[in-house]
Each structure stands twice: as structure tokens, then as C-alpha cells.
PDB file of C-alpha atoms in Angstrom:
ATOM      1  CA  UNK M  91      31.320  -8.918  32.078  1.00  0.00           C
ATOM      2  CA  UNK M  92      31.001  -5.974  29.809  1.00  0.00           C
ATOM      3  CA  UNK M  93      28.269  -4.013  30.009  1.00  0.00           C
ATOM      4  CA  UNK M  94      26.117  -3.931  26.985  1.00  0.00           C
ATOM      5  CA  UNK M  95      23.065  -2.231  25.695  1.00  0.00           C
ATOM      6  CA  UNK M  96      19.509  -2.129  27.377  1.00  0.00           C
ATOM      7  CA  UNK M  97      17.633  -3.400  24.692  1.00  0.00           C
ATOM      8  CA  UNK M  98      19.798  -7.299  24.799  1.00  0.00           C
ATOM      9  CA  UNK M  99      17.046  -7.645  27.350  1.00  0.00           C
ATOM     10  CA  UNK M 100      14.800  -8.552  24.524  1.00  0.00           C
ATOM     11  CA  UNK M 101      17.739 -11.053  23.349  1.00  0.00           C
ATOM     12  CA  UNK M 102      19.380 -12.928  26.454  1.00  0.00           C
ATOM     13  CA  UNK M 103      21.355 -15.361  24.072  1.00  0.00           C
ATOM     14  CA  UNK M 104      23.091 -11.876  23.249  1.00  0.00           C
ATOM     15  CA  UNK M 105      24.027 -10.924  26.701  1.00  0.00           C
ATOM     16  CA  UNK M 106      27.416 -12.989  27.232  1.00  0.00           C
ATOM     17  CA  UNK M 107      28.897 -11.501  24.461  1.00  0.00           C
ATOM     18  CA  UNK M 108      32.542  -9.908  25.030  1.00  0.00           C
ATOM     19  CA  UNK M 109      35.153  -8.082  23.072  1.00  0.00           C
ATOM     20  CA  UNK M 110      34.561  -6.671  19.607  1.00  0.00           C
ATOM     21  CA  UNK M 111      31.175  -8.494  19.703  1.00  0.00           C
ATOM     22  CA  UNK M 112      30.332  -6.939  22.351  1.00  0.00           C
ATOM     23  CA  UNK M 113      31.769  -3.370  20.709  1.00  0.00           C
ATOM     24  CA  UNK M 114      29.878  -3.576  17.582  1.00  0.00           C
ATOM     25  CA  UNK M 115      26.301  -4.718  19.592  1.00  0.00           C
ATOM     26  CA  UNK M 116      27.055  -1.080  21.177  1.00  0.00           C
ATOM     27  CA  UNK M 117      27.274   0.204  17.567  1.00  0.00           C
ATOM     28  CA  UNK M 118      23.657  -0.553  16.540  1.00  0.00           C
ATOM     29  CA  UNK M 119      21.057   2.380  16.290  1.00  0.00           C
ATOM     30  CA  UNK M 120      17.780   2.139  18.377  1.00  0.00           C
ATOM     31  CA  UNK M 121      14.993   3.503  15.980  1.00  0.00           C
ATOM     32  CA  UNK M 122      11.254   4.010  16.732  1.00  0.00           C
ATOM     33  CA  UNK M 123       8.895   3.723  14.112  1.00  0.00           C
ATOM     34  CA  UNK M 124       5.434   4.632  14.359  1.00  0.00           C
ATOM     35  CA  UNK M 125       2.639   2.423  13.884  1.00  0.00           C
ATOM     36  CA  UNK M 126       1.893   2.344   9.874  1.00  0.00           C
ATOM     37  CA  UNK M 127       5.414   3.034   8.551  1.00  0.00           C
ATOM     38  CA  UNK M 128       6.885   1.168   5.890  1.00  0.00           C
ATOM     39  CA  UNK M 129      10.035  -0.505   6.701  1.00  0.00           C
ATOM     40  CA  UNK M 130      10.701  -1.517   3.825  1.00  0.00           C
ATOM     41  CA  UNK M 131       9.217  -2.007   0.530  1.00  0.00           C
ATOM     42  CA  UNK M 132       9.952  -3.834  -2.991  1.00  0.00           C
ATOM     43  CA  UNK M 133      12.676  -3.466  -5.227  1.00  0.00           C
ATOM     44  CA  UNK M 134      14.448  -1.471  -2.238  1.00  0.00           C
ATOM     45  CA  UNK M 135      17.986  -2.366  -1.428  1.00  0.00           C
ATOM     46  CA  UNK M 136      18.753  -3.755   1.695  1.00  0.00           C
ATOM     47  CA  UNK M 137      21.342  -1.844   3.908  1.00  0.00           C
ATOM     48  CA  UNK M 138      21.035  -2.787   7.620  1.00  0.00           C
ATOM     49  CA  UNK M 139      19.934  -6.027   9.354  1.00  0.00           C
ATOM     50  CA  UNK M 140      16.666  -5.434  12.152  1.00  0.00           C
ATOM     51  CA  UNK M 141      16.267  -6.905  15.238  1.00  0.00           C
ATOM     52  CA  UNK M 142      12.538  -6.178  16.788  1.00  0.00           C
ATOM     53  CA  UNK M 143      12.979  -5.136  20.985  1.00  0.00           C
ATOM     54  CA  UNK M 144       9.230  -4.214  20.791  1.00  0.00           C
ATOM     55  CA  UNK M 145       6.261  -4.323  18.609  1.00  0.00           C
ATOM     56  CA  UNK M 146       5.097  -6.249  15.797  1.00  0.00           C
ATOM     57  CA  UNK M 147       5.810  -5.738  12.194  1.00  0.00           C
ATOM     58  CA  UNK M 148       4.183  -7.933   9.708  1.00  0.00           C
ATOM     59  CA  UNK M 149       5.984  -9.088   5.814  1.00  0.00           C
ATOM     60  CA  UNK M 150       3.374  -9.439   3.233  1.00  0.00           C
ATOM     61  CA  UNK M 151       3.885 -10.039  -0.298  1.00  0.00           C
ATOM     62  CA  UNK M 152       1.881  -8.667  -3.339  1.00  0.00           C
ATOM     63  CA  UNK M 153       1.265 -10.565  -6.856  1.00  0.00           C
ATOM     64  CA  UNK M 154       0.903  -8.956 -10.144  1.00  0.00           C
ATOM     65  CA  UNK M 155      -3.341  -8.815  -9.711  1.00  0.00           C
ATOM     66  CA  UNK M 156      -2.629  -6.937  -6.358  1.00  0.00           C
ATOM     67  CA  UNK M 157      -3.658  -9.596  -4.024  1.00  0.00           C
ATOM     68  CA  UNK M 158      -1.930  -9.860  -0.815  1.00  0.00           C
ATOM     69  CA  UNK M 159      -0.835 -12.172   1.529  1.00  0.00           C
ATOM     70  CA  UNK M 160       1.099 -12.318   4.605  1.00  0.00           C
ATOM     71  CA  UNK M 161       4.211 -14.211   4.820  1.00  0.00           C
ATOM     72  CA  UNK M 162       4.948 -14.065   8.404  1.00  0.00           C
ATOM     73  CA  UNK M 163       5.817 -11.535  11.673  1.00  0.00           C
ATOM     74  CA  UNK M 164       8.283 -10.240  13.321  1.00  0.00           C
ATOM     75  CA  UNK M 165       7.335 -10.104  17.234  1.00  0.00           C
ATOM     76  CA  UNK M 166       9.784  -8.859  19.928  1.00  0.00           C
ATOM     77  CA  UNK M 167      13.481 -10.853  20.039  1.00  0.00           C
ATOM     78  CA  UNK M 168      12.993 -11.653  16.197  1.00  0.00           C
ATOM     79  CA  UNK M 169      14.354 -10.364  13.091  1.00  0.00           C
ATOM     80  CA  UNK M 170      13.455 -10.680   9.668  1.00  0.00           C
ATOM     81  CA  UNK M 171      14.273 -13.293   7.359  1.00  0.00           C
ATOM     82  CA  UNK M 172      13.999 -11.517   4.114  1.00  0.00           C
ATOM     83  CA  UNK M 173      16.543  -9.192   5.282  1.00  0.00           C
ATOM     84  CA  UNK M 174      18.594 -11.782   6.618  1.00  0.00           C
ATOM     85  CA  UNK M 175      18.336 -12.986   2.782  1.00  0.00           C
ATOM     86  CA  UNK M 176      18.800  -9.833   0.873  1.00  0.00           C
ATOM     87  CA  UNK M 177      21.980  -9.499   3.031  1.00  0.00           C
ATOM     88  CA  UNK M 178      23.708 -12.669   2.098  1.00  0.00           C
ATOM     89  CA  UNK M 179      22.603 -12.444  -1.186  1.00  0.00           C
ATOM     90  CA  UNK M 180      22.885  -8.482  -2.254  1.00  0.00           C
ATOM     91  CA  UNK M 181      19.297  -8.542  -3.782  1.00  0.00           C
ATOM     92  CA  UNK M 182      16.744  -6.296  -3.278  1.00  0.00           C
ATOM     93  CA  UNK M 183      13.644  -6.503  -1.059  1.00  0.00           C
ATOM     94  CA  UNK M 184      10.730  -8.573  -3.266  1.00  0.00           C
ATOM     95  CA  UNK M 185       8.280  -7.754  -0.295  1.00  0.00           C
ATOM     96  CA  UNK M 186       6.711  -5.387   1.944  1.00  0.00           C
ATOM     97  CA  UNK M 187       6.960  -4.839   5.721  1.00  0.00           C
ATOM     98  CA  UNK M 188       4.671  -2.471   7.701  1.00  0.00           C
ATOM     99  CA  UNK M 189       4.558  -2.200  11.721  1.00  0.00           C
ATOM    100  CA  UNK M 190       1.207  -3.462  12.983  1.00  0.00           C
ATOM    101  CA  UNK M 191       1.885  -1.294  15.803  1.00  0.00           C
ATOM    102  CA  UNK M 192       4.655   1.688  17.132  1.00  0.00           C
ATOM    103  CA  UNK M 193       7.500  -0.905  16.879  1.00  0.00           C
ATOM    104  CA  UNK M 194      11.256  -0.314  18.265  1.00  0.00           C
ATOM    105  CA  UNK M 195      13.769  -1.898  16.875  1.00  0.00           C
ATOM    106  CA  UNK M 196      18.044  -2.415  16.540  1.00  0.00           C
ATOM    107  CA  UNK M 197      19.792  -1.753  13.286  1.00  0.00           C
ATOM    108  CA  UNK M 198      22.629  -3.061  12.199  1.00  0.00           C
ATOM    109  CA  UNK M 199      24.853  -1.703   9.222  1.00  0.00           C
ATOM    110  CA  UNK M 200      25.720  -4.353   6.234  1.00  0.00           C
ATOM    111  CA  UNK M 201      29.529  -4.621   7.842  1.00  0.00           C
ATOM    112  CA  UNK M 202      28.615  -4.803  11.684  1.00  0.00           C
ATOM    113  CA  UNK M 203      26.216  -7.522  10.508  1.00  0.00           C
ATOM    114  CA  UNK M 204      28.729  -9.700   8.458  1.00  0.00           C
ATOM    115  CA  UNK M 205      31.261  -8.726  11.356  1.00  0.00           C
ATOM    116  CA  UNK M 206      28.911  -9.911  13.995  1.00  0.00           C
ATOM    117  CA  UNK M 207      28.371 -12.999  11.945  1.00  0.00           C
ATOM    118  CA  UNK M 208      32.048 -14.101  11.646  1.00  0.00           C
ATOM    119  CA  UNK M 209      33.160 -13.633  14.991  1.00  0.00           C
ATOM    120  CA  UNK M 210      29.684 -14.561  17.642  1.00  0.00           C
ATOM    121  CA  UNK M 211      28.467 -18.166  17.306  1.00  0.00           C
ATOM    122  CA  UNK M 212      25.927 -16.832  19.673  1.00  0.00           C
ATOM    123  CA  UNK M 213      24.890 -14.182  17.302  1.00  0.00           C
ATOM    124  CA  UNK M 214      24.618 -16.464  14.487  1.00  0.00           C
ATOM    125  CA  UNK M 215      22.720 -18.837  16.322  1.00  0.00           C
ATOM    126  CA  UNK M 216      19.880 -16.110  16.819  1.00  0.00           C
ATOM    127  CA  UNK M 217      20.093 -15.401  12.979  1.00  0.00           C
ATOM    128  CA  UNK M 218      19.702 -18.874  11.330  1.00  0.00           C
ATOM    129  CA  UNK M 219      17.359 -20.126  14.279  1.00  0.00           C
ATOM    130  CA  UNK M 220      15.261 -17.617  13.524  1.00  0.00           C
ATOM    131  CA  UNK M 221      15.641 -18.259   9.581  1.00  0.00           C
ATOM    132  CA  UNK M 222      15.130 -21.738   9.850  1.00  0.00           C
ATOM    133  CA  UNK M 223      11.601 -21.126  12.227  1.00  0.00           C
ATOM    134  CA  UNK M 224      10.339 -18.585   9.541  1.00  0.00           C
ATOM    135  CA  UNK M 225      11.785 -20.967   6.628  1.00  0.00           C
ATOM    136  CA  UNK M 226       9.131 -23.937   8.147  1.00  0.00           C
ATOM    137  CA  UNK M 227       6.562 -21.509   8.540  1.00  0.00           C
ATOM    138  CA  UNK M 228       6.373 -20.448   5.009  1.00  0.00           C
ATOM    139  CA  UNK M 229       6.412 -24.207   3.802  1.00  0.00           C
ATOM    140  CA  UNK M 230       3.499 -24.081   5.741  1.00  0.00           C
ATOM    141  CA  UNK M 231       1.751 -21.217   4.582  1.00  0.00           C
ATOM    142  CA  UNK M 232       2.536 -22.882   0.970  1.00  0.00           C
ATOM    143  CA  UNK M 233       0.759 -26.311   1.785  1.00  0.00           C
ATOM    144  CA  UNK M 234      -1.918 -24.479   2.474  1.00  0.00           C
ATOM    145  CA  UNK M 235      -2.183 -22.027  -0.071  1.00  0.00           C
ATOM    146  CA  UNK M 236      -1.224 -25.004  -2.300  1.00  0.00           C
ATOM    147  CA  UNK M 237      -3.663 -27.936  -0.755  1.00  0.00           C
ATOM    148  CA  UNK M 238      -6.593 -26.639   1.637  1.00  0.00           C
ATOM    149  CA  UNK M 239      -9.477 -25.123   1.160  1.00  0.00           C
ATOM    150  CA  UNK M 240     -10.150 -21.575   1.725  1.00  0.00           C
ATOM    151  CA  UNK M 241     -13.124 -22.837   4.885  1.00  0.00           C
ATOM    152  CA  UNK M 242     -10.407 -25.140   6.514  1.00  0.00           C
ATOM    153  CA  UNK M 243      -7.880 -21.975   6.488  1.00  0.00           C
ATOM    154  CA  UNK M 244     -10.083 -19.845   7.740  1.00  0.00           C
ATOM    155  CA  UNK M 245     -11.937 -21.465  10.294  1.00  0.00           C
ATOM    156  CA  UNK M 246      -8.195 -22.276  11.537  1.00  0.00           C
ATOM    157  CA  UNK M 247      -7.225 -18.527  11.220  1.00  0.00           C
ATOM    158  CA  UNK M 248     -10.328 -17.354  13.258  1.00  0.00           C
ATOM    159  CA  UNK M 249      -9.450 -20.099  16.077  1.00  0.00           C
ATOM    160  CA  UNK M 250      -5.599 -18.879  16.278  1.00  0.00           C
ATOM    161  CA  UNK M 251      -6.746 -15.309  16.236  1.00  0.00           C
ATOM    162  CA  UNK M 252      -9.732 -16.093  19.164  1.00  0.00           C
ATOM    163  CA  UNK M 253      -9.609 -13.389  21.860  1.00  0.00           C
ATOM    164  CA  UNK M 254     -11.068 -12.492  24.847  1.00  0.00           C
ATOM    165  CA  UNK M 255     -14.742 -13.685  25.163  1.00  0.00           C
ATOM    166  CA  UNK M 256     -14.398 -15.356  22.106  1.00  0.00           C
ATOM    167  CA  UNK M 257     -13.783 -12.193  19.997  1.00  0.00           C
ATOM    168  CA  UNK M 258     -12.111 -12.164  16.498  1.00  0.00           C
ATOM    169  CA  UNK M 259     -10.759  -8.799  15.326  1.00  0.00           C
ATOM    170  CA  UNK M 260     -10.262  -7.528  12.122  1.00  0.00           C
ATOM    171  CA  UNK M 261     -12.225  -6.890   8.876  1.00  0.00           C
ATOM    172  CA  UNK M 262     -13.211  -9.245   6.076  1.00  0.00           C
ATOM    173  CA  UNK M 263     -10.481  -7.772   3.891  1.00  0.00           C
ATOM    174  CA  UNK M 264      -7.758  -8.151   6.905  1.00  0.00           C
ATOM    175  CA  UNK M 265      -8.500 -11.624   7.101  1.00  0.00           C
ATOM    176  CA  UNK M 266      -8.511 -12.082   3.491  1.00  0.00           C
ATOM    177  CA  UNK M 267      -4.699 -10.717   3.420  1.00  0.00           C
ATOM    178  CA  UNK M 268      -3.691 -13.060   5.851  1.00  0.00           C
ATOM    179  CA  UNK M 269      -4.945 -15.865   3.682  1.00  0.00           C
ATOM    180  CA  UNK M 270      -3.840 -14.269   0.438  1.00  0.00           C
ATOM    181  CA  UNK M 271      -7.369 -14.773  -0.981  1.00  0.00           C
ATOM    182  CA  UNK M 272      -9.995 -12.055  -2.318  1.00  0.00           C
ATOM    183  CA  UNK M 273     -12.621 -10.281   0.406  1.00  0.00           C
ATOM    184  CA  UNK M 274     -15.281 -11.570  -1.346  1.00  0.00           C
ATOM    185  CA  UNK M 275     -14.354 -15.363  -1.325  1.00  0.00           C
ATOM    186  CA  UNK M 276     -13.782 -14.268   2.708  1.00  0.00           C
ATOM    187  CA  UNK M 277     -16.921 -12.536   3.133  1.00  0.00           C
ATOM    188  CA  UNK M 278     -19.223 -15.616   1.616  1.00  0.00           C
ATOM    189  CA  UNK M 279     -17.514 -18.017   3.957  1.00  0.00           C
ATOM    190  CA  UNK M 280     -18.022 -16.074   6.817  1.00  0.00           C
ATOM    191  CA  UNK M 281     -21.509 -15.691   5.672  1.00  0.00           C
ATOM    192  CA  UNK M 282     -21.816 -19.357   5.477  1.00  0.00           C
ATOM    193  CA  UNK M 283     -20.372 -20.246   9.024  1.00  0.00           C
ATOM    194  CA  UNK M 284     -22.898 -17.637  10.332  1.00  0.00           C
ATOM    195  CA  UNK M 285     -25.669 -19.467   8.751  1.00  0.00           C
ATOM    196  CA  UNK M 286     -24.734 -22.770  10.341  1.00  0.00           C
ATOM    197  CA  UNK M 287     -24.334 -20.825  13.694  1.00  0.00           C
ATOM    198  CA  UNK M 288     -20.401 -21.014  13.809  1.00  0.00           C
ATOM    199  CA  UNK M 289     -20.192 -17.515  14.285  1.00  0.00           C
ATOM    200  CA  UNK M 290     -21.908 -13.872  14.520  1.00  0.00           C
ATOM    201  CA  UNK M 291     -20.555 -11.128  12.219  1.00  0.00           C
ATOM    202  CA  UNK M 292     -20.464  -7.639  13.366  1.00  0.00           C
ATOM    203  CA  UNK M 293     -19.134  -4.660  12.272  1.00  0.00           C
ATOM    204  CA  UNK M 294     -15.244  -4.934  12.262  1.00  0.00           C
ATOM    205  CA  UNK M 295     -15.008  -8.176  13.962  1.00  0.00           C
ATOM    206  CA  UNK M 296     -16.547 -11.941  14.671  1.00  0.00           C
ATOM    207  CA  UNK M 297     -17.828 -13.363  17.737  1.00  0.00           C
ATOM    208  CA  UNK M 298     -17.300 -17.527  17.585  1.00  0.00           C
ATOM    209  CA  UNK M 299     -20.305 -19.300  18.882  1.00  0.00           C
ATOM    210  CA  UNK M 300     -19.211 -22.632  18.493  1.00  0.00           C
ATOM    211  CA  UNK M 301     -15.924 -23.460  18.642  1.00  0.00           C
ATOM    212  CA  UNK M 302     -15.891 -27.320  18.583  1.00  0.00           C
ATOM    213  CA  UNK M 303     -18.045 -26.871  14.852  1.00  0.00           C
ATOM    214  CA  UNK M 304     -15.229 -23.943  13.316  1.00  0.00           C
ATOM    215  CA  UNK M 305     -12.724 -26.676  14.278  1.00  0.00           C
ATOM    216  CA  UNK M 306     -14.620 -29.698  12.628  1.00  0.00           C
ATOM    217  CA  UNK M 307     -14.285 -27.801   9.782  1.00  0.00           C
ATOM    218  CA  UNK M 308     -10.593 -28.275   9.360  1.00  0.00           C
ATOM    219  CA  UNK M 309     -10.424 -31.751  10.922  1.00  0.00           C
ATOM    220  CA  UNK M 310      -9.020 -30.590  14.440  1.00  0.00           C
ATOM    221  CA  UNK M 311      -7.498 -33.343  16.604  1.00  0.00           C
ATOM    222  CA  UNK M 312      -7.182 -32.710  20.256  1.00  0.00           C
ATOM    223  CA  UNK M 313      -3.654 -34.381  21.450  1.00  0.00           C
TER     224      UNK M 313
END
């Protein structure tokens, strides 16, 4: 078996590959970037494909008012699906991505990509598996952007997001971007669930008291 680079750890369906496949997965650059950097931004052309060995970077997409809301992230053994896009199409980024933390990652030029693509089923497996994930996900973020209310989304956010001890991180106007809603329609909600004992605001994060009520709130079903 040929011996091939350290990071396919992140990527075992990578680590049978042989031959030129093999050759050009030795070809990508390992890059660092620290936590806050802009990978890449709109109306930027897209000239290598990413694949994330560690560290989160999340997409988020702007309107015309400014608002914000994130599309999706790219964890560890991931890669994007916008870039994917912008690579098989030639268009230019429409969105933003920013590591949530220090975040390394592979790069892959524009013809080691297409290369990779034409001659490793297992290599385009791990690109349109991951597209088709990230494809459902936004369909869901649409529905309910689309069809719930802003209480049902966030209740369900806050229960997702849960932490140790019941802890919620993150300010009003972080939670607001992952909704793609204003701070203000976030900050009365939160107000309200603290009224009916849901939760207990503090400064720069939430502390859920009852968790049974914030999921009644969205109509959980236990299966």
C-alpha cells in the first residue's frame, strides 16, 4: 500500500487510494488558519477545493439589509459545499466562511480537484456525500426560515446547543445569526421564556431550567 499523507487520518475512505490518486492526495497543501480568518468571502473566485482535518469553520450568508444567517459547518473530515459548487460551476463565492476556531485544513488546486474527481470513485464519494448531507440540511434550514416560528426555532436551537450543566453559550446576537433573524426579535423571546421559567439569562450565555417546557414549545416527540 502506498504510503500517503498524515492528515487521511481525518478521511479513512481516502486511505486505499493508489497510483496517481494517491500522487496528487500527496500534492495538497496543509494550511493553518487562525481562529477569525476569512476563508473566503463574496464575489471571490474560487481556486482550490478544502477539506477540514481539524477545526470548525462556519458558511453564513448576508442579505442586502445586512442580516445574517448561517447556512451550515464544516467540522473535521468535511468540506465545503459552496466550494464544491463554485468549482463545477466557475462562479464566484455568494457567501462568507470564517473559522469558529484555529482550523487546519487540505487544499486542493482547481486541476488536482477535477483530476481527483475523474479518476477516485472513493474520492468522489466523499465529495457528493458530503454535498448531498449539506444539500438536505439547507432544505431544512429553508422550511424553517420559510414555515416556523421564530420561538419553535429557537427553543430547538438552545436544546441542540445545551452544554454541560445545562449551559447555552453565545450572545443574543450569535444566536440571532444562526437563525438569520434580528437580536432584538432574539432578545424578546428569550425574555419571554425567562418569564415562564424556561430559562435564566446571564451575561453571554443561558442556563435552561426546564427542558421538557423549551421542547413543548416546538412540539418535541420523544421516539
Amino acid at each position: 500500500m502506498q504510503n500517503l499523507p498524515k492528515w487521511t487520518a481525518a478521511f479513512p475512505s481516502l486511505q486505499g487510494l493508489q497510483g496517481e490518486a494517491a500522487r496528487l492526495l500527496e500534492r495538497g497543501e496543509l494550511a493553518t488558519f487562525p481562529k477569525g480568518a476569512v476563508l473566503f468571502e463574496p464575489g471571490q473566485a474560487c481556486r482550490a477545493y478544502l477539506l477540514v482535518v481539524r477545526g470548525s469553520v462556519r458558511v453564513s450568508h448576508s442579505g442586502e439589509g445586512g442580516r445574517e444567517v448561517v447556512l451550515y459547518r464544516v467540522e473535521p473530515g468535511e468540506s465545503c459545499i459552496l466550494t464544491t459548487s463554485c468549482l463545477l460551476s466557475g462562479r464566484n463565492y455568494a457567501s462568507e466562511a470564517v473559522a469558529e476556531t484555529e482550523v487546519e485544513a487540505v487544499l486542493f488546486s482547481r486541476p488536482d480537484f477535477e483530476a481527483l474527481l475523474s479518476l477516485s470513485a472513493e474520492f468522489r464519494d466523499l465529495v457528493f456525500s458530503v454535498f448531498g448531507e449539506r444539500l438536505l440540511d439547507l432544505l431544512l434550514l429553508i422550511d424553517g426560515l420559510a414555515f416556523q416560528r421564530v420561538d419553535e426555532r429557537l427553543a430547538r436551537l438552545l436544546v441542540q446547543r445545551m452544554g454541560p450543566e445545562n449551559q447555552v453559550e453565545g450572545t443574543h446576537r450569535q444566536l440571532a445569526e444562526e437563525l438569520g433573524t434580528a437580536r432584538e426579535v432574539v432578545s424578546r423571546r428569550l425574555k419571554a421564556f425567562e418569564e415562564r421559567g424556561l430559562v435564566r439569562l446571564r451575561r453571554g450565555g443561558i442556563e435552561i431550567l426546564d427542558l421538557g417546557g423549551l421542547r413543548g414549545v416546538y412540539g418535541y416527540r420523544r421516539r
